[in-house]
Coordinates of C-alpha atoms and ligand atoms in Angstrom, one line a residue:
M1 CA -6.6 -19.4 33.5
K2 CA -4.1 -19.8 30.8
F3 CA -7.0 -20.9 28.6
L4 CA -8.8 -17.8 29.2
I5 CA -5.9 -15.8 28.7
L6 CA -5.9 -17.8 24.9
V7 CA -9.3 -17.1 24.5
L8 CA -9.0 -13.6 24.8
A9 CA -5.8 -13.1 23.0
L10 CA -7.3 -14.8 19.9
W11 CA -10.7 -13.0 20.4
V12 CA -9.8 -9.4 21.5
P13 CA -8.0 -7.9 18.6
T14 CA -10.4 -9.3 16.4
I15 CA -13.1 -7.1 17.6
F16 CA -11.0 -4.1 17.8
S17 CA -9.2 -4.7 14.4
Q18 CA -11.0 -3.8 11.0
N19 CA -10.4 -6.9 9.1
D20 CA -11.8 -7.6 5.8
W21 CA -14.0 -10.1 5.1
W22 CA -11.8 -13.0 3.7
Q23 CA -9.3 -12.2 6.7
T24 CA -11.4 -14.0 9.0
A25 CA -13.4 -16.3 6.6
Q26 CA -14.0 -20.1 6.6
F27 CA -13.4 -21.5 3.3
Y28 CA -15.2 -24.5 2.1
Q29 CA -14.1 -26.4 -0.8
I30 CA -17.0 -28.1 -2.7
Y31 CA -16.3 -31.0 -5.1
P32 CA -19.2 -30.7 -7.5
R33 CA -19.4 -33.8 -8.8
S34 CA -19.8 -35.5 -5.5
F35 CA -21.4 -33.1 -3.6
K36 CA -25.1 -33.8 -4.4
D37 CA -26.9 -34.9 -7.6
S38 CA -30.6 -33.4 -7.7
N39 CA -31.3 -35.2 -11.4
G40 CA -30.7 -38.9 -10.6
D41 CA -27.9 -39.2 -13.3
G42 CA -25.4 -40.1 -10.3
I43 CA -23.1 -37.3 -10.9
G44 CA -23.3 -34.0 -8.6
D45 CA -24.5 -30.8 -10.0
L46 CA -25.1 -27.0 -9.6
N47 CA -28.8 -27.6 -8.3
G48 CA -27.9 -29.9 -5.9
I49 CA -24.9 -27.8 -4.7
R50 CA -27.7 -24.9 -4.3
E51 CA -30.1 -27.5 -2.6
K52 CA -27.6 -28.0 0.0
L53 CA -26.0 -24.7 0.6
S54 CA -27.7 -24.1 3.9
H55 CA -25.5 -26.8 5.1
L56 CA -22.6 -24.4 4.7
K57 CA -24.4 -21.7 6.8
D58 CA -25.3 -24.5 9.7
I59 CA -21.5 -25.3 10.1
G60 CA -20.3 -21.4 10.0
M61 CA -18.7 -21.1 6.8
T62 CA -18.6 -17.7 4.9
A63 CA -17.1 -18.6 1.7
A64 CA -17.2 -22.0 -0.6
W65 CA -14.7 -22.5 -3.4
L66 CA -16.0 -24.5 -6.3
S67 CA -13.4 -27.1 -8.0
P68 CA -13.8 -26.4 -11.8
I69 CA -17.5 -26.4 -13.5
Y70 CA -16.6 -25.2 -16.6
K71 CA -17.0 -26.8 -19.9
S72 CA -14.6 -29.9 -20.4
P73 CA -13.9 -33.1 -22.3
M74 CA -13.3 -34.6 -18.5
K75 CA -10.1 -36.1 -19.1
D76 CA -8.9 -34.7 -15.7
F77 CA -12.3 -34.2 -14.2
G78 CA -12.8 -30.9 -15.1
Y79 CA -8.9 -29.3 -14.4
D80 CA -8.9 -29.7 -18.5
I81 CA -10.9 -26.8 -19.9
S82 CA -12.3 -26.6 -23.2
D83 CA -14.3 -23.2 -22.8
F84 CA -13.8 -21.1 -19.5
K85 CA -17.1 -19.5 -20.0
A86 CA -19.3 -22.2 -20.2
I87 CA -20.6 -24.8 -17.9
Q88 CA -20.2 -28.3 -18.1
P89 CA -23.7 -29.7 -19.3
E90 CA -23.4 -32.5 -16.7
Y91 CA -23.1 -29.9 -13.9
G92 CA -26.1 -27.6 -15.4
T93 CA -26.3 -24.5 -17.5
M94 CA -25.2 -20.7 -16.7
A95 CA -28.9 -20.2 -15.4
D96 CA -28.4 -23.0 -12.7
F97 CA -25.0 -21.4 -11.8
E98 CA -26.5 -17.6 -11.6
A99 CA -29.6 -19.4 -9.0
L100 CA -26.8 -20.7 -7.4
L101 CA -25.4 -17.2 -7.0
K102 CA -28.3 -15.8 -6.0
R103 CA -28.8 -18.3 -3.3
A104 CA -25.1 -17.9 -1.9
K105 CA -25.9 -14.0 -1.6
E106 CA -29.4 -14.9 0.3
L107 CA -27.0 -16.9 2.8
G108 CA -24.1 -14.7 3.1
I109 CA -21.6 -17.4 1.8
K110 CA -19.5 -15.7 -0.9
L111 CA -18.3 -17.7 -4.2
I112 CA -15.1 -18.6 -5.3
M113 CA -14.1 -20.2 -8.6
D114 CA -11.6 -22.2 -9.4
L115 CA -9.3 -21.0 -12.2
V116 CA -6.9 -23.4 -14.1
P117 CA -4.1 -21.4 -15.7
N118 CA -1.9 -24.3 -16.5
H119 CA -3.2 -25.2 -19.5
T120 CA -6.2 -25.8 -21.7
S121 CA -7.9 -28.6 -23.0
D122 CA -6.6 -29.6 -26.4
L123 CA -10.3 -29.5 -28.0
H124 CA -10.4 -25.9 -26.7
E125 CA -10.6 -23.2 -29.5
W126 CA -7.4 -21.6 -28.6
F127 CA -5.5 -24.9 -29.1
Q128 CA -7.0 -25.7 -32.4
K129 CA -6.3 -22.3 -33.5
S130 CA -2.6 -22.9 -32.7
V131 CA -2.4 -26.1 -34.2
N132 CA -3.4 -24.3 -37.6
R133 CA -1.3 -21.5 -36.8
V134 CA -4.0 -19.0 -36.9
K135 CA -2.6 -15.6 -36.8
G136 CA -2.8 -14.5 -33.4
Y137 CA -2.5 -17.8 -31.7
E138 CA 0.7 -19.4 -33.2
D139 CA 2.2 -19.0 -29.9
F140 CA -0.4 -19.6 -27.4
Y141 CA 0.9 -23.0 -26.7
I142 CA 4.5 -24.0 -26.0
W143 CA 5.9 -25.4 -29.5
H144 CA 9.0 -27.1 -30.7
D145 CA 10.7 -29.0 -33.6
G146 CA 12.5 -31.5 -31.7
Y147 CA 15.4 -33.3 -33.0
P148 CA 15.9 -36.0 -35.7
D149 CA 16.1 -39.7 -34.0
P150 CA 19.4 -40.8 -35.1
K151 CA 18.2 -44.6 -34.7
N152 CA 14.9 -44.1 -36.8
S153 CA 15.0 -41.3 -39.6
S154 CA 11.3 -41.2 -39.6
N155 CA 10.8 -40.4 -36.1
R156 CA 11.5 -37.2 -33.9
L157 CA 13.0 -37.2 -30.6
P158 CA 11.5 -34.6 -28.0
P159 CA 13.1 -31.4 -27.2
N160 CA 14.6 -32.4 -23.8
N161 CA 13.8 -35.0 -20.7
W162 CA 10.9 -33.3 -19.0
L163 CA 8.4 -35.1 -17.6
S164 CA 4.7 -35.0 -17.4
V165 CA 3.2 -35.3 -13.9
F166 CA 1.0 -38.0 -14.9
R167 CA 4.0 -40.3 -16.4
G168 CA 6.1 -40.0 -19.4
S169 CA 7.5 -37.3 -21.8
A170 CA 5.9 -33.9 -21.2
W171 CA 6.3 -33.3 -25.0
K172 CA 4.1 -34.8 -27.3
W173 CA 4.3 -34.7 -31.3
N174 CA 1.5 -32.9 -33.3
T175 CA 1.1 -34.1 -36.9
K176 CA -1.0 -31.6 -37.9
R177 CA 1.5 -28.9 -37.1
Q178 CA 4.7 -31.2 -37.4
Q179 CA 5.6 -29.9 -34.1
F180 CA 5.9 -31.2 -30.2
Y181 CA 3.8 -29.0 -27.6
F182 CA 4.6 -29.2 -24.4
H183 CA 2.0 -30.6 -21.4
Q184 CA 3.1 -30.8 -17.6
F185 CA -0.3 -32.9 -17.1
L186 CA -2.2 -35.0 -19.6
A187 CA -1.4 -34.8 -23.4
E188 CA -4.6 -33.7 -23.9
Q189 CA -3.9 -30.8 -21.4
P190 CA -1.5 -28.7 -23.6
D191 CA 0.5 -25.7 -21.7
L192 CA -0.4 -22.0 -22.3
N193 CA 2.5 -19.9 -23.2
Y194 CA 2.1 -17.1 -20.4
R195 CA 5.6 -15.1 -22.0
N196 CA 2.7 -14.3 -24.5
P197 CA 1.2 -11.1 -23.8
L198 CA -2.1 -12.2 -25.8
V199 CA -2.5 -15.4 -23.2
I200 CA -2.5 -12.9 -20.5
G201 CA -4.9 -10.8 -22.1
A202 CA -7.1 -13.7 -22.7
M203 CA -7.0 -14.9 -19.9
Q204 CA -8.1 -11.6 -18.0
D205 CA -11.0 -11.6 -20.3
V206 CA -12.0 -14.7 -18.6
L207 CA -11.5 -13.4 -15.0
T208 CA -13.7 -10.2 -15.9
F209 CA -16.5 -12.6 -17.4
W210 CA -17.0 -14.3 -14.1
L211 CA -16.5 -11.2 -11.8
D212 CA -19.3 -9.7 -13.8
K213 CA -21.6 -12.4 -12.7
G214 CA -20.9 -11.5 -9.2
I215 CA -18.1 -14.2 -7.9
A216 CA -15.8 -13.2 -5.0
G217 CA -12.7 -14.3 -6.5
F218 CA -10.5 -17.1 -7.7
R219 CA -8.7 -20.2 -6.4
I220 CA -5.7 -20.4 -8.8
D221 CA -4.4 -23.9 -9.7
S222 CA -1.3 -25.2 -9.5
V223 CA 0.5 -22.2 -9.5
P224 CA 4.1 -23.0 -9.7
H225 CA 3.5 -24.7 -12.8
V226 CA 2.6 -21.9 -15.0
F227 CA 6.0 -21.2 -16.1
E228 CA 9.3 -23.1 -17.5
V229 CA 12.9 -22.0 -18.3
Q230 CA 12.6 -20.5 -21.7
A231 CA 15.0 -22.1 -24.4
D232 CA 18.2 -20.7 -24.9
S233 CA 19.2 -18.6 -28.3
K234 CA 19.4 -21.7 -29.9
G235 CA 16.2 -23.1 -29.2
K236 CA 17.1 -25.9 -26.6
Y237 CA 15.7 -26.4 -23.4
P238 CA 18.0 -27.6 -20.4
D239 CA 17.3 -31.3 -19.0
E240 CA 16.4 -31.4 -15.6
P241 CA 18.9 -33.7 -13.3
K242 CA 17.9 -37.0 -11.8
S243 CA 16.4 -36.9 -8.4
G244 CA 17.9 -40.3 -7.5
N245 CA 14.2 -40.8 -5.7
T246 CA 13.1 -43.7 -8.1
D247 CA 14.2 -46.1 -10.8
D248 CA 10.9 -45.6 -12.8
P249 CA 12.2 -43.3 -15.7
D250 CA 8.4 -42.4 -16.5
N251 CA 7.7 -41.4 -12.7
F252 CA 7.6 -37.5 -12.3
D253 CA 9.6 -37.8 -9.2
Y254 CA 12.4 -39.3 -11.4
L255 CA 13.6 -35.6 -12.2
T256 CA 14.2 -32.5 -10.0
H257 CA 12.2 -30.3 -11.4
I258 CA 14.3 -27.0 -11.1
Y259 CA 13.2 -25.5 -14.6
T260 CA 9.6 -26.3 -14.8
Q261 CA 8.5 -25.1 -11.2
D262 CA 8.6 -22.2 -9.3
Q263 CA 10.2 -19.9 -11.8
P264 CA 10.6 -16.3 -11.0
E265 CA 8.1 -15.1 -13.8
T266 CA 5.4 -17.2 -11.5
T267 CA 5.4 -14.6 -8.8
E268 CA 4.9 -11.5 -11.4
L269 CA 2.1 -13.0 -12.6
V270 CA 0.6 -13.5 -9.2
Y271 CA 1.3 -9.9 -8.5
I272 CA -0.3 -8.8 -12.0
T273 CA -3.6 -10.8 -11.3
R274 CA -3.4 -9.1 -8.1
A275 CA -3.4 -5.7 -9.3
F276 CA -6.1 -6.7 -11.9
L277 CA -8.5 -7.9 -9.0
D278 CA -7.9 -4.5 -7.0
E279 CA -8.7 -2.7 -10.6
Y280 CA -11.7 -4.4 -11.2
Q281 CA -12.9 -3.1 -7.6
R282 CA -12.0 0.2 -7.7
K283 CA -13.8 0.3 -11.3
N284 CA -17.0 -1.5 -10.0
G285 CA -17.3 -1.0 -6.2
G286 CA -18.4 -4.0 -4.1
D287 CA -16.4 -6.1 -1.6
T288 CA -12.8 -7.4 -2.1
R289 CA -12.2 -9.6 -4.9
I290 CA -9.7 -12.4 -3.3
M291 CA -7.3 -14.7 -4.8
L292 CA -6.2 -17.9 -3.4
T293 CA -3.4 -19.7 -4.7
E294 CA -2.1 -23.1 -4.8
T295 CA 1.4 -24.3 -4.3
Y296 CA 3.3 -26.9 -2.7
S297 CA 6.2 -25.2 -2.7
P298 CA 9.1 -24.4 0.0
I299 CA 7.9 -21.6 2.6
N300 CA 10.4 -19.0 1.4
I301 CA 8.7 -19.2 -2.0
I302 CA 5.3 -19.2 -0.6
M303 CA 5.9 -15.9 1.3
Q304 CA 7.0 -14.6 -2.2
Y305 CA 3.0 -15.1 -3.2
Y306 CA 1.7 -12.8 -0.4
G307 CA 4.0 -9.8 -2.2
N308 CA 7.3 -8.5 -2.2
G309 CA 7.3 -5.3 0.5
T310 CA 6.0 -3.1 -2.4
I311 CA 3.8 -4.9 -4.2
N312 CA 0.9 -7.4 -3.0
G313 CA 0.2 -10.6 -4.3
A314 CA -2.3 -13.7 -3.0
H315 CA -4.5 -12.7 -0.6
I316 CA -4.2 -16.3 0.6
P317 CA -1.3 -18.5 -0.4
F318 CA -2.3 -22.0 0.9
N319 CA -0.5 -23.0 3.7
F320 CA -0.6 -26.9 3.6
N321 CA 1.7 -27.6 6.3
F322 CA -0.9 -29.8 8.0
I323 CA -1.2 -31.9 5.1
K324 CA 2.1 -32.1 4.3
R325 CA 4.2 -32.1 7.5
A326 CA 1.6 -34.0 9.9
N327 CA 0.4 -37.6 10.3
A328 CA -1.2 -39.7 12.6
T329 CA 2.0 -40.3 15.0
S330 CA 2.8 -36.4 15.1
K331 CA 2.8 -35.1 18.6
A332 CA 1.5 -31.7 19.9
Q333 CA 4.8 -30.3 19.4
D334 CA 5.0 -31.2 16.0
Y335 CA 1.8 -29.4 15.7
A336 CA 3.3 -26.1 17.5
G337 CA 6.4 -26.3 14.9
I338 CA 3.9 -26.5 11.9
I339 CA 2.0 -23.2 13.3
S340 CA 5.4 -21.3 14.1
L341 CA 6.5 -22.0 10.9
W342 CA 4.0 -20.3 9.0
M343 CA 3.6 -17.3 11.8
D344 CA 7.4 -17.0 11.9
N345 CA 8.1 -16.4 8.4
M346 CA 4.8 -14.5 7.5
P347 CA 5.5 -10.6 7.0
K348 CA 3.1 -9.0 9.8
Q349 CA 0.7 -7.2 7.3
Y350 CA -0.4 -10.4 6.1
T351 CA -3.2 -12.8 7.1
A352 CA -2.4 -16.5 7.9
N353 CA -4.3 -19.6 6.6
W354 CA -4.6 -23.2 7.4
V355 CA -5.6 -25.9 5.0
I356 CA -6.9 -29.3 6.4
G357 CA -8.1 -31.2 3.2
N358 CA -8.5 -30.9 -0.4
H359 CA -9.3 -33.3 -3.6
D360 CA -5.8 -34.1 -4.1
N361 CA -5.1 -35.5 -0.8
R362 CA -6.0 -38.5 1.7
R363 CA -8.9 -37.5 3.7
V364 CA -8.5 -35.7 7.7
G365 CA -9.2 -38.9 9.1
S366 CA -7.4 -41.5 7.0
R367 CA -4.3 -38.8 7.3
Y368 CA -4.4 -38.6 11.0
G369 CA -6.8 -41.3 12.2
P370 CA -10.5 -40.9 13.0
E371 CA -9.9 -40.1 16.6
R372 CA -8.2 -36.6 15.8
I373 CA -10.8 -35.5 13.2
D374 CA -12.6 -33.3 15.9
A375 CA -9.4 -31.9 17.4
M376 CA -8.2 -31.2 13.8
N377 CA -11.2 -29.5 12.7
M378 CA -11.1 -27.3 16.0
M379 CA -8.0 -26.1 15.4
L380 CA -8.4 -25.3 12.3
M381 CA -10.9 -22.8 13.6
V382 CA -9.3 -21.2 16.3
L383 CA -6.1 -20.6 14.6
P384 CA -5.6 -16.8 13.6
G385 CA -6.9 -15.8 10.0
A386 CA -8.4 -17.9 7.3
S387 CA -9.7 -21.6 7.6
V388 CA -9.9 -24.1 4.3
T389 CA -11.7 -27.2 4.7
Y390 CA -12.7 -29.8 2.0
N391 CA -16.0 -31.0 2.1
G392 CA -17.1 -34.0 4.2
E393 CA -14.1 -33.6 6.5
E394 CA -16.4 -31.7 8.9
I395 CA -18.5 -35.3 9.0
G396 CA -15.0 -36.9 9.4
M397 CA -15.7 -39.1 5.9
L398 CA -12.7 -41.4 5.5
D399 CA -11.1 -42.5 2.3
A400 CA -12.8 -45.0 0.3
D401 CA -11.2 -48.1 -0.6
I402 CA -11.4 -48.1 -4.7
S403 CA -10.5 -51.2 -6.8
W404 CA -8.5 -50.9 -9.7
N405 CA -11.3 -51.5 -12.0
D406 CA -13.2 -48.6 -10.6
T407 CA -10.3 -46.1 -10.8
V408 CA -11.1 -43.0 -12.8
D409 CA -8.0 -40.8 -11.5
P410 CA -6.0 -40.1 -14.7
G411 CA -2.8 -40.4 -12.2
A412 CA -3.6 -43.3 -11.2
C413 CA -4.8 -45.0 -14.4
N414 CA -1.8 -44.2 -16.2
S415 CA 0.2 -46.4 -13.8
N416 CA -1.1 -50.1 -13.1
P417 CA -3.0 -52.3 -11.1
Q418 CA 0.1 -52.9 -8.6
I419 CA 1.1 -49.3 -8.1
Y420 CA -2.1 -47.2 -8.6
Q421 CA -2.9 -46.6 -5.1
Q422 CA 0.1 -44.4 -4.9
F423 CA -1.3 -42.2 -7.2
T424 CA -4.8 -42.4 -6.9
R425 CA -6.7 -39.3 -5.3
D426 CA -10.2 -40.8 -6.0
P427 CA -10.6 -42.3 -2.4
A428 CA -11.2 -38.6 -1.4
R429 CA -13.6 -37.8 -4.0
T430 CA -16.3 -40.5 -3.3
P431 CA -19.7 -39.0 -2.9
F432 CA -20.8 -36.7 -0.1
Q433 CA -22.6 -38.9 2.8
W434 CA -25.7 -36.7 3.6
D435 CA -28.0 -39.3 5.6
D436 CA -28.5 -42.9 5.9
S437 CA -30.8 -43.1 2.7
K438 CA -30.0 -44.7 -0.6
N439 CA -26.3 -43.5 -1.7
A440 CA -25.6 -42.2 1.3
G441 CA -28.3 -39.2 0.4
F442 CA -26.2 -38.1 -2.4
S443 CA -28.1 -39.5 -5.4
T444 CA -30.9 -41.7 -6.2
A445 CA -29.5 -43.3 -9.4
N446 CA -28.4 -46.8 -9.3
K447 CA -24.8 -46.0 -9.9
T448 CA -22.9 -43.2 -8.6
Ligands
LIG501 C1 10.3 -45.2 -36.5 O1 9.4 -44.1 -35.9 C2 8.4 -44.3 -36.3 C3 7.5 -42.9 -36.1 O2 7.6 -42.7 -34.5 C4 7.5 -45.6 -35.9 O3 6.3 -45.5 -36.2 C5 8.4 -46.8 -36.1 O4 7.4 -47.9 -35.5 C6 9.9 -46.4 -35.7 N1 10.2 -47.3 -36.6 C7 11.3 -48.5 -35.9 C8 12.0 -49.6 -36.0 O5 11.5 -48.4 -34.4
LIG502 C1 8.5 -5.9 -6.3 O1 8.1 -6.3 -7.7 C2 7.8 -5.4 -8.7 C3 7.0 -5.9 -9.8 O2 7.5 -7.1 -10.0 C4 9.0 -5.0 -8.9 O3 9.0 -3.5 -9.8 C5 9.6 -4.2 -7.7 O4 11.2 -3.9 -7.7 C6 10.0 -5.2 -6.5 N1 10.2 -4.9 -5.5 C7 11.0 -5.7 -4.5 C8 11.5 -5.0 -3.2 O5 11.4 -6.6 -5.0
LIG503 C1 4.9 -37.5 10.6 O1 5.1 -36.4 10.7 C2 5.9 -36.2 11.7 C3 6.3 -35.0 11.8 O2 4.7 -34.2 12.5 C4 7.5 -36.5 11.0 O3 8.4 -36.6 11.8 C5 7.3 -38.3 10.5 O4 8.5 -38.3 9.8 C6 6.1 -38.1 9.6 N1 6.0 -40.0 9.2 C7 5.5 -40.0 8.1 C8 5.5 -41.6 7.9 O5 5.3 -39.3 7.1
LIG504 C1 -11.9 -56.3 -13.5 O1 -12.2 -55.9 -14.8 C2 -12.0 -57.0 -15.6 C3 -12.4 -56.8 -17.0 O2 -13.1 -56.2 -17.2 C4 -12.6 -58.6 -15.0 O3 -12.3 -59.3 -15.8 C5 -12.2 -58.5 -13.6 O4 -12.7 -59.3 -13.0 C6 -12.6 -57.3 -13.0 N1 -11.9 -57.4 -11.3 C7 -12.4 -57.6 -10.5 C8 -11.8 -57.4 -9.2 O5 -13.8 -56.9 -10.0
LIG505 C1 -1.1 -29.1 -8.5 C2 -2.0 -29.7 -10.1 O1 -2.1 -30.6 -10.2 N1 -2.4 -28.5 -10.6 C3 -3.3 -28.6 -11.6 C4 -2.8 -28.2 -13.2 O2 -3.7 -29.4 -14.1 C5 -3.6 -30.6 -13.4 C6 -4.0 -31.2 -14.4 O3 -5.4 -30.8 -15.1 C7 -4.5 -30.5 -12.4 O4 -4.9 -31.9 -11.7 C8 -4.2 -29.8 -11.3 O5 -5.0 -29.8 -10.1

């Protein structure tokens, strides 16, 4: 009886209310490099995704978001972008992308692109122009003279103590421009300066390019990192305080990131982007174009991403609490707590979402234990709102054991053979297991 009431309570409101497509969507993240290799080079590609897209339909998915497929030197597997309007050749061509979109439309699956606003590749035309101080591009990135080194007159010291997520100083000297530039991730990934309206304009131009092709929206990567605090009137950037969490001064965790994350301008940018997407729909018609945002921030900050009461923000600010707060020892009451945490904090007019896995975290089966995989997948589907899962979780793939020699994730490669396992994301990025043929049906290549 109780179960029947629960089912009715979840089901009845959905048939009487007018939900927009995304409010009840099942989102499936595809990691293109590891999904399906169609041409035998050992690397997943767009034609492979097209070939296997009916799998998503079979398991009830209604939308897919693709990890980056843009042109990239691949220092961070596509999260370092050298051209936001081109496809990385090893993944295919623009024609392949259009064929994928067409197939997705036939199947009724919406496609979402991953936008990486936090930085570009250092090979991006914008960065090259900024290095050379080409007019209009001087302030596309965050530049600083640094300070003289009292111990060594031919050296300069970085502007402050800020650290890169991938270890070491977040500032890198550029000999051509004779200044430091700021990079929260790899040195090859300079951060864009979003206080420059020309940068916002350039990014909106990128959004328009992909929306015109017919995609349903964007998943925006690493939102909290988009802004850092401004330098004071003397051009000085403040140091961040030590966290006390580790003795390793190169570890990102050595500092508390009060000046480089969750700055108030971040939500502003989310609101501006939402207004831009709504305006696009007003002008061009069609279904709602949506925005999903990635942030691991505290709940009060995440709620601001939804909107501030008068202005709307992200349709789906990812809810990572199952990833952050649950593990193999969690009890029923812990899960109940995780669910209430979101539902009690979310203003009623918004739509809940639940993320079970992604390319940055251990797999569901490795986090909660293999015997809980089905339960976790089912819970994701019955909770109210949208669900978000990662390719392979539906078949219960587990983390692979990847040796130091085979490790390619930059976060791990920048560490050492003793500690890399704390940093590596490779174990959750192994090829999708399609069947029991060679390479589990992922590829005909000898090495994947
Ligand atoms: C002084 O700084 C320069 C430039 O960073 C470096 O190449 C050189 O090795 C440094 N000299 C000493 C003695 O540390
Ligand atoms: C919401 O944000 C907008 C745009 O930033 C701002 O103009 C407005 O005052 C904010 N409203 C509230 C209630 O904070
Ligand atoms: C596992 O999750 C529970 C809550 O769900 C938490 O109390 C506990 O500290 C977590 N354990 C680890 C090792 O993270
Ligand atoms: C890793 O690579 C090094 C250098 O190529 C080699 O000497 C070593 O035997 C390899 N280790 C393993 C465990 O394969
Ligand atoms: C959280 C996060 O890391 N966000 C993205 C910003 O850029 C880095 C480096 O490219 C990516 O790894 C991230 O996914």
